[in-house]
Amino acid sequence: MEEVMDIVVDFEDYFPSMMERYGAEGLMMELCNGFRLLMDGESGLITFESLKMKSVVLGLSDLKDEEIVCMLIEGDLDGDGALNQAEFCILMFRLSPGLLMYAH
């Protein structure tokens, strides 16, 4: 039986202010830059290993392996265990309730 973990990670939503500052196109460019920062250079995906390694570089060394796995599971729409660029962007929008005010 698969154990389901319920882990809450504090997340400050900066996307609405980024939307105001950069506009929709600029925000998407920033999301793509964020994806490239976190992705594994060989696979072109955000993997457990790349996210773990980059989280230390970004000063998030206190993230537990279980939290990293939960983040990947939350965004992994195709079930391959990693995030492609589209999955990453969708996840970021889902995590930002403040962006709903920009939806038309």
Coordinates of N, CA and C in Angstrom, one line a residue:
M1 N 0.8 -1.2 0.0 CA 0.0 0.0 0.0 C 0.9 1.2 0.0
E2 N 0.6 2.1 -0.9 CA 1.4 3.4 -1.0 C 1.1 4.3 0.1
E3 N 2.1 4.8 0.7 CA 1.9 5.8 1.8 C 1.8 7.2 1.2
V4 N 0.7 8.0 1.5 CA 0.6 9.3 1.0 C 1.0 10.3 2.1
M5 N 1.9 11.2 1.7 CA 2.5 12.1 2.6 C 1.8 13.5 2.4
D6 N 1.4 14.1 3.5 CA 0.8 15.4 3.5 C 1.8 16.4 4.1
I7 N 2.6 17.0 3.2 CA 3.6 18.0 3.7 C 3.2 19.3 3.2
V8 N 3.3 20.3 4.1 CA 3.0 21.7 3.7 C 4.3 22.4 3.6
V9 N 4.5 23.1 2.5 CA 5.7 23.9 2.4 C 5.3 25.4 2.3
D10 N 5.9 26.2 3.1 CA 5.5 27.7 3.1 C 6.0 28.2 1.7
F11 N 5.1 29.0 1.1 CA 5.3 29.5 -0.2 C 4.8 30.9 -0.3
E12 N 5.7 31.9 -0.4 CA 5.2 33.3 -0.6 C 5.0 33.5 -2.0
D13 N 3.8 34.0 -2.3 CA 3.4 34.2 -3.7 C 3.8 35.5 -4.3
Y14 N 4.9 35.5 -5.0 CA 5.4 36.7 -5.7 C 4.9 36.9 -7.1
F15 N 4.2 35.9 -7.6 CA 3.8 35.9 -9.0 C 2.9 37.1 -9.4
P16 N 1.9 37.5 -8.5 CA 1.1 38.6 -8.9 C 1.9 39.9 -9.1
S17 N 2.8 40.1 -8.2 CA 3.7 41.4 -8.3 C 4.6 41.3 -9.6
M18 N 5.0 40.0 -9.9 CA 5.8 39.9 -11.1 C 5.0 40.1 -12.3
M19 N 3.7 39.7 -12.3 CA 2.8 39.9 -13.4 C 2.6 41.4 -13.6
E20 N 2.4 42.1 -12.5 CA 2.2 43.6 -12.7 C 3.5 44.2 -13.2
R21 N 4.6 43.8 -12.8 CA 5.9 44.4 -13.2 C 6.3 44.0 -14.6
Y22 N 6.2 42.7 -15.0 CA 6.7 42.2 -16.3 C 5.6 42.0 -17.3
G23 N 4.4 41.9 -16.9 CA 3.3 41.5 -17.8 C 3.4 40.0 -18.0
A24 N 2.4 39.5 -18.8 CA 2.2 38.0 -19.0 C 3.4 37.4 -19.7
E25 N 3.9 38.1 -20.7 CA 5.0 37.5 -21.5 C 6.3 37.5 -20.6
G26 N 6.5 38.6 -19.9 CA 7.7 38.6 -19.0 C 7.7 37.6 -17.9
L27 N 6.5 37.4 -17.4 CA 6.3 36.4 -16.3 C 6.6 35.0 -16.9
M28 N 6.1 34.7 -18.1 CA 6.4 33.4 -18.7 C 7.9 33.2 -18.9
M29 N 8.6 34.3 -19.4 CA 10.0 34.2 -19.6 C 10.7 33.9 -18.3
E30 N 10.3 34.6 -17.2 CA 10.9 34.3 -15.9 C 10.7 32.9 -15.4
L31 N 9.5 32.3 -15.7 CA 9.2 30.9 -15.3 C 10.1 30.0 -16.1
C32 N 10.3 30.3 -17.4 CA 11.2 29.5 -18.2 C 12.6 29.6 -17.7
N33 N 13.0 30.7 -17.3 CA 14.4 30.9 -16.7 C 14.5 30.0 -15.4
G34 N 13.5 30.1 -14.6 CA 13.4 29.3 -13.4 C 13.5 27.8 -13.7
F35 N 12.8 27.4 -14.7 CA 12.8 26.0 -15.1 C 14.3 25.6 -15.5
R36 N 14.9 26.4 -16.4 CA 16.2 26.1 -16.8 C 17.2 26.0 -15.7
L37 N 17.0 26.9 -14.7 CA 17.9 26.9 -13.5 C 17.8 25.6 -12.7
L38 N 16.6 25.0 -12.7 CA 16.4 23.8 -11.9 C 16.5 22.5 -12.6
M39 N 16.5 22.5 -14.0 CA 16.5 21.3 -14.7 C 17.9 20.6 -14.8
D40 N 17.8 19.3 -15.1 CA 19.0 18.5 -15.3 C 19.4 18.9 -16.7
G41 N 20.7 19.2 -16.9 CA 21.2 19.6 -18.2 C 21.1 18.5 -19.3
E42 N 21.3 17.3 -18.9 CA 21.3 16.2 -19.8 C 19.9 15.8 -20.3
S43 N 18.9 15.7 -19.3 CA 17.6 15.2 -19.6 C 16.7 16.4 -20.1
G44 N 17.0 17.6 -19.7 CA 16.1 18.7 -20.0 C 14.9 18.7 -19.1
L45 N 14.9 18.0 -18.0 CA 13.8 17.8 -17.1 C 14.2 18.2 -15.6
I46 N 13.3 18.6 -14.8 CA 13.6 18.8 -13.4 C 13.4 17.4 -12.8
T47 N 14.5 16.8 -12.3 CA 14.4 15.5 -11.7 C 14.6 15.6 -10.2
F48 N 14.5 14.6 -9.5 CA 14.7 14.6 -8.0 C 16.2 15.0 -7.8
E49 N 17.1 14.5 -8.5 CA 18.5 14.8 -8.3 C 18.8 16.2 -8.6
S50 N 18.3 16.8 -9.7 CA 18.6 18.2 -10.1 C 17.9 19.1 -9.1
L51 N 16.7 18.8 -8.6 CA 16.0 19.7 -7.7 C 16.7 19.6 -6.3
K52 N 17.2 18.5 -5.9 CA 17.9 18.3 -4.6 C 19.2 19.1 -4.7
M53 N 20.0 19.0 -5.8 CA 21.3 19.7 -5.9 C 21.1 21.2 -6.0
K54 N 20.1 21.6 -6.8 CA 19.9 23.1 -7.0 C 19.3 23.7 -5.8
S55 N 18.5 23.0 -5.0 CA 17.9 23.5 -3.8 C 19.0 23.9 -2.8
V56 N 20.1 23.2 -2.7 CA 21.2 23.5 -1.9 C 21.9 24.8 -2.3
V57 N 22.1 24.9 -3.6 CA 22.7 26.1 -4.2 C 21.8 27.3 -4.0
L58 N 20.5 27.1 -3.9 CA 19.6 28.3 -3.7 C 19.3 28.6 -2.3
G59 N 20.1 27.9 -1.4 CA 19.9 28.1 0.1 C 18.8 27.4 0.7
L60 N 18.3 26.4 0.1 CA 17.1 25.6 0.6 C 17.6 24.2 1.0
S61 N 18.8 24.2 1.6 CA 19.4 22.9 2.0 C 18.6 22.1 3.0
D62 N 17.6 22.8 3.7 CA 16.8 22.1 4.7 C 15.6 21.4 4.2
L63 N 15.5 21.4 2.8 CA 14.4 20.6 2.2 C 14.7 19.1 2.4
K64 N 13.7 18.4 2.9 CA 13.8 17.0 3.1 C 13.5 16.3 1.7
D65 N 14.1 15.1 1.6 CA 13.8 14.3 0.4 C 12.4 14.1 0.1
E66 N 11.6 13.9 1.2 CA 10.1 13.7 1.0 C 9.5 14.9 0.5
E67 N 9.9 16.1 0.9 CA 9.3 17.3 0.4 C 9.6 17.5 -1.1
I68 N 10.9 17.1 -1.5 CA 11.2 17.2 -2.9 C 10.4 16.3 -3.8
V69 N 10.2 15.0 -3.3 CA 9.4 14.0 -3.9 C 7.9 14.5 -4.1
C70 N 7.4 15.1 -3.0 CA 6.0 15.7 -3.0 C 5.9 16.8 -4.1
M71 N 6.9 17.6 -4.2 CA 6.8 18.7 -5.2 C 6.8 18.1 -6.6
L72 N 7.6 17.1 -6.8 CA 7.6 16.4 -8.1 C 6.3 15.7 -8.4
I73 N 5.8 15.0 -7.4 CA 4.5 14.3 -7.6 C 3.4 15.3 -7.9
E74 N 3.4 16.5 -7.2 CA 2.3 17.5 -7.4 C 2.3 18.0 -8.8
G75 N 3.4 18.1 -9.5 CA 3.5 18.7 -10.8 C 3.6 17.7 -11.9
D76 N 3.9 16.5 -11.6 CA 4.1 15.5 -12.7 C 2.8 15.0 -13.3
L77 N 2.5 15.5 -14.4 CA 1.2 15.2 -15.1 C 1.3 14.0 -15.9
D78 N 2.5 13.7 -16.5 CA 2.6 12.5 -17.4 C 3.1 11.3 -16.7
G79 N 3.4 11.3 -15.4 CA 3.8 10.2 -14.6 C 5.2 9.7 -14.8
D80 N 6.1 10.5 -15.4 CA 7.5 10.0 -15.6 C 8.4 10.3 -14.5
G81 N 7.9 10.9 -13.4 CA 8.7 11.1 -12.2 C 9.5 12.4 -12.3
A82 N 9.4 13.2 -13.3 CA 10.1 14.4 -13.5 C 9.2 15.5 -14.0
L83 N 9.7 16.7 -14.0 CA 8.8 17.8 -14.6 C 9.5 18.4 -15.9
N84 N 8.6 18.4 -16.9 CA 9.1 19.1 -18.1 C 8.7 20.6 -18.0
Q85 N 9.0 21.4 -18.9 CA 8.8 22.8 -18.8 C 7.3 23.2 -18.7
A86 N 6.5 22.5 -19.4 CA 5.0 22.8 -19.3 C 4.5 22.4 -18.0
E87 N 4.9 21.3 -17.4 CA 4.4 20.8 -16.1 C 4.9 21.8 -15.0
F88 N 6.1 22.3 -15.2 CA 6.6 23.2 -14.2 C 5.8 24.5 -14.2
C89 N 5.5 25.0 -15.4 CA 4.8 26.3 -15.5 C 3.4 26.1 -15.0
I90 N 2.7 25.0 -15.3 CA 1.4 24.7 -14.8 C 1.4 24.6 -13.3
L91 N 2.4 24.0 -12.7 CA 2.5 23.9 -11.2 C 2.7 25.2 -10.6
M92 N 3.5 26.1 -11.2 CA 3.7 27.4 -10.6 C 2.4 28.2 -10.6
F93 N 1.7 28.1 -11.7 CA 0.4 28.8 -11.8 C -0.6 28.3 -10.7
R94 N -0.6 26.9 -10.6 CA -1.5 26.3 -9.6 C -1.2 26.7 -8.2
L95 N 0.1 27.0 -7.9 CA 0.6 27.4 -6.6 C 0.3 28.9 -6.3
S96 N -0.1 29.6 -7.3 CA -0.3 31.0 -7.1 C -1.7 31.4 -7.3
P97 N -2.5 31.4 -6.2 CA -3.9 31.8 -6.2 C -4.0 33.3 -6.6
G98 N -3.0 34.1 -6.3 CA -3.1 35.5 -6.6 C -3.1 35.8 -8.1
L99 N -2.7 34.8 -8.9 CA -2.7 35.0 -10.4 C -4.1 34.9 -10.9
L100 N -5.0 34.3 -10.2 CA -6.4 34.2 -10.7 C -7.1 35.5 -11.0
M101 N -6.6 36.6 -10.3 CA -7.2 37.9 -10.6 C -6.9 38.4 -12.0
Y102 N -5.8 37.8 -12.6 CA -5.4 38.2 -13.9 C -6.1 37.4 -15.0
A103 N -6.8 36.3 -14.6 CA -7.5 35.4 -15.6 C -8.7 36.2 -16.2
H104 N -8.8 36.1 -17.5 CA -10.0 36.8 -18.1 C -10.9 35.7 -18.7

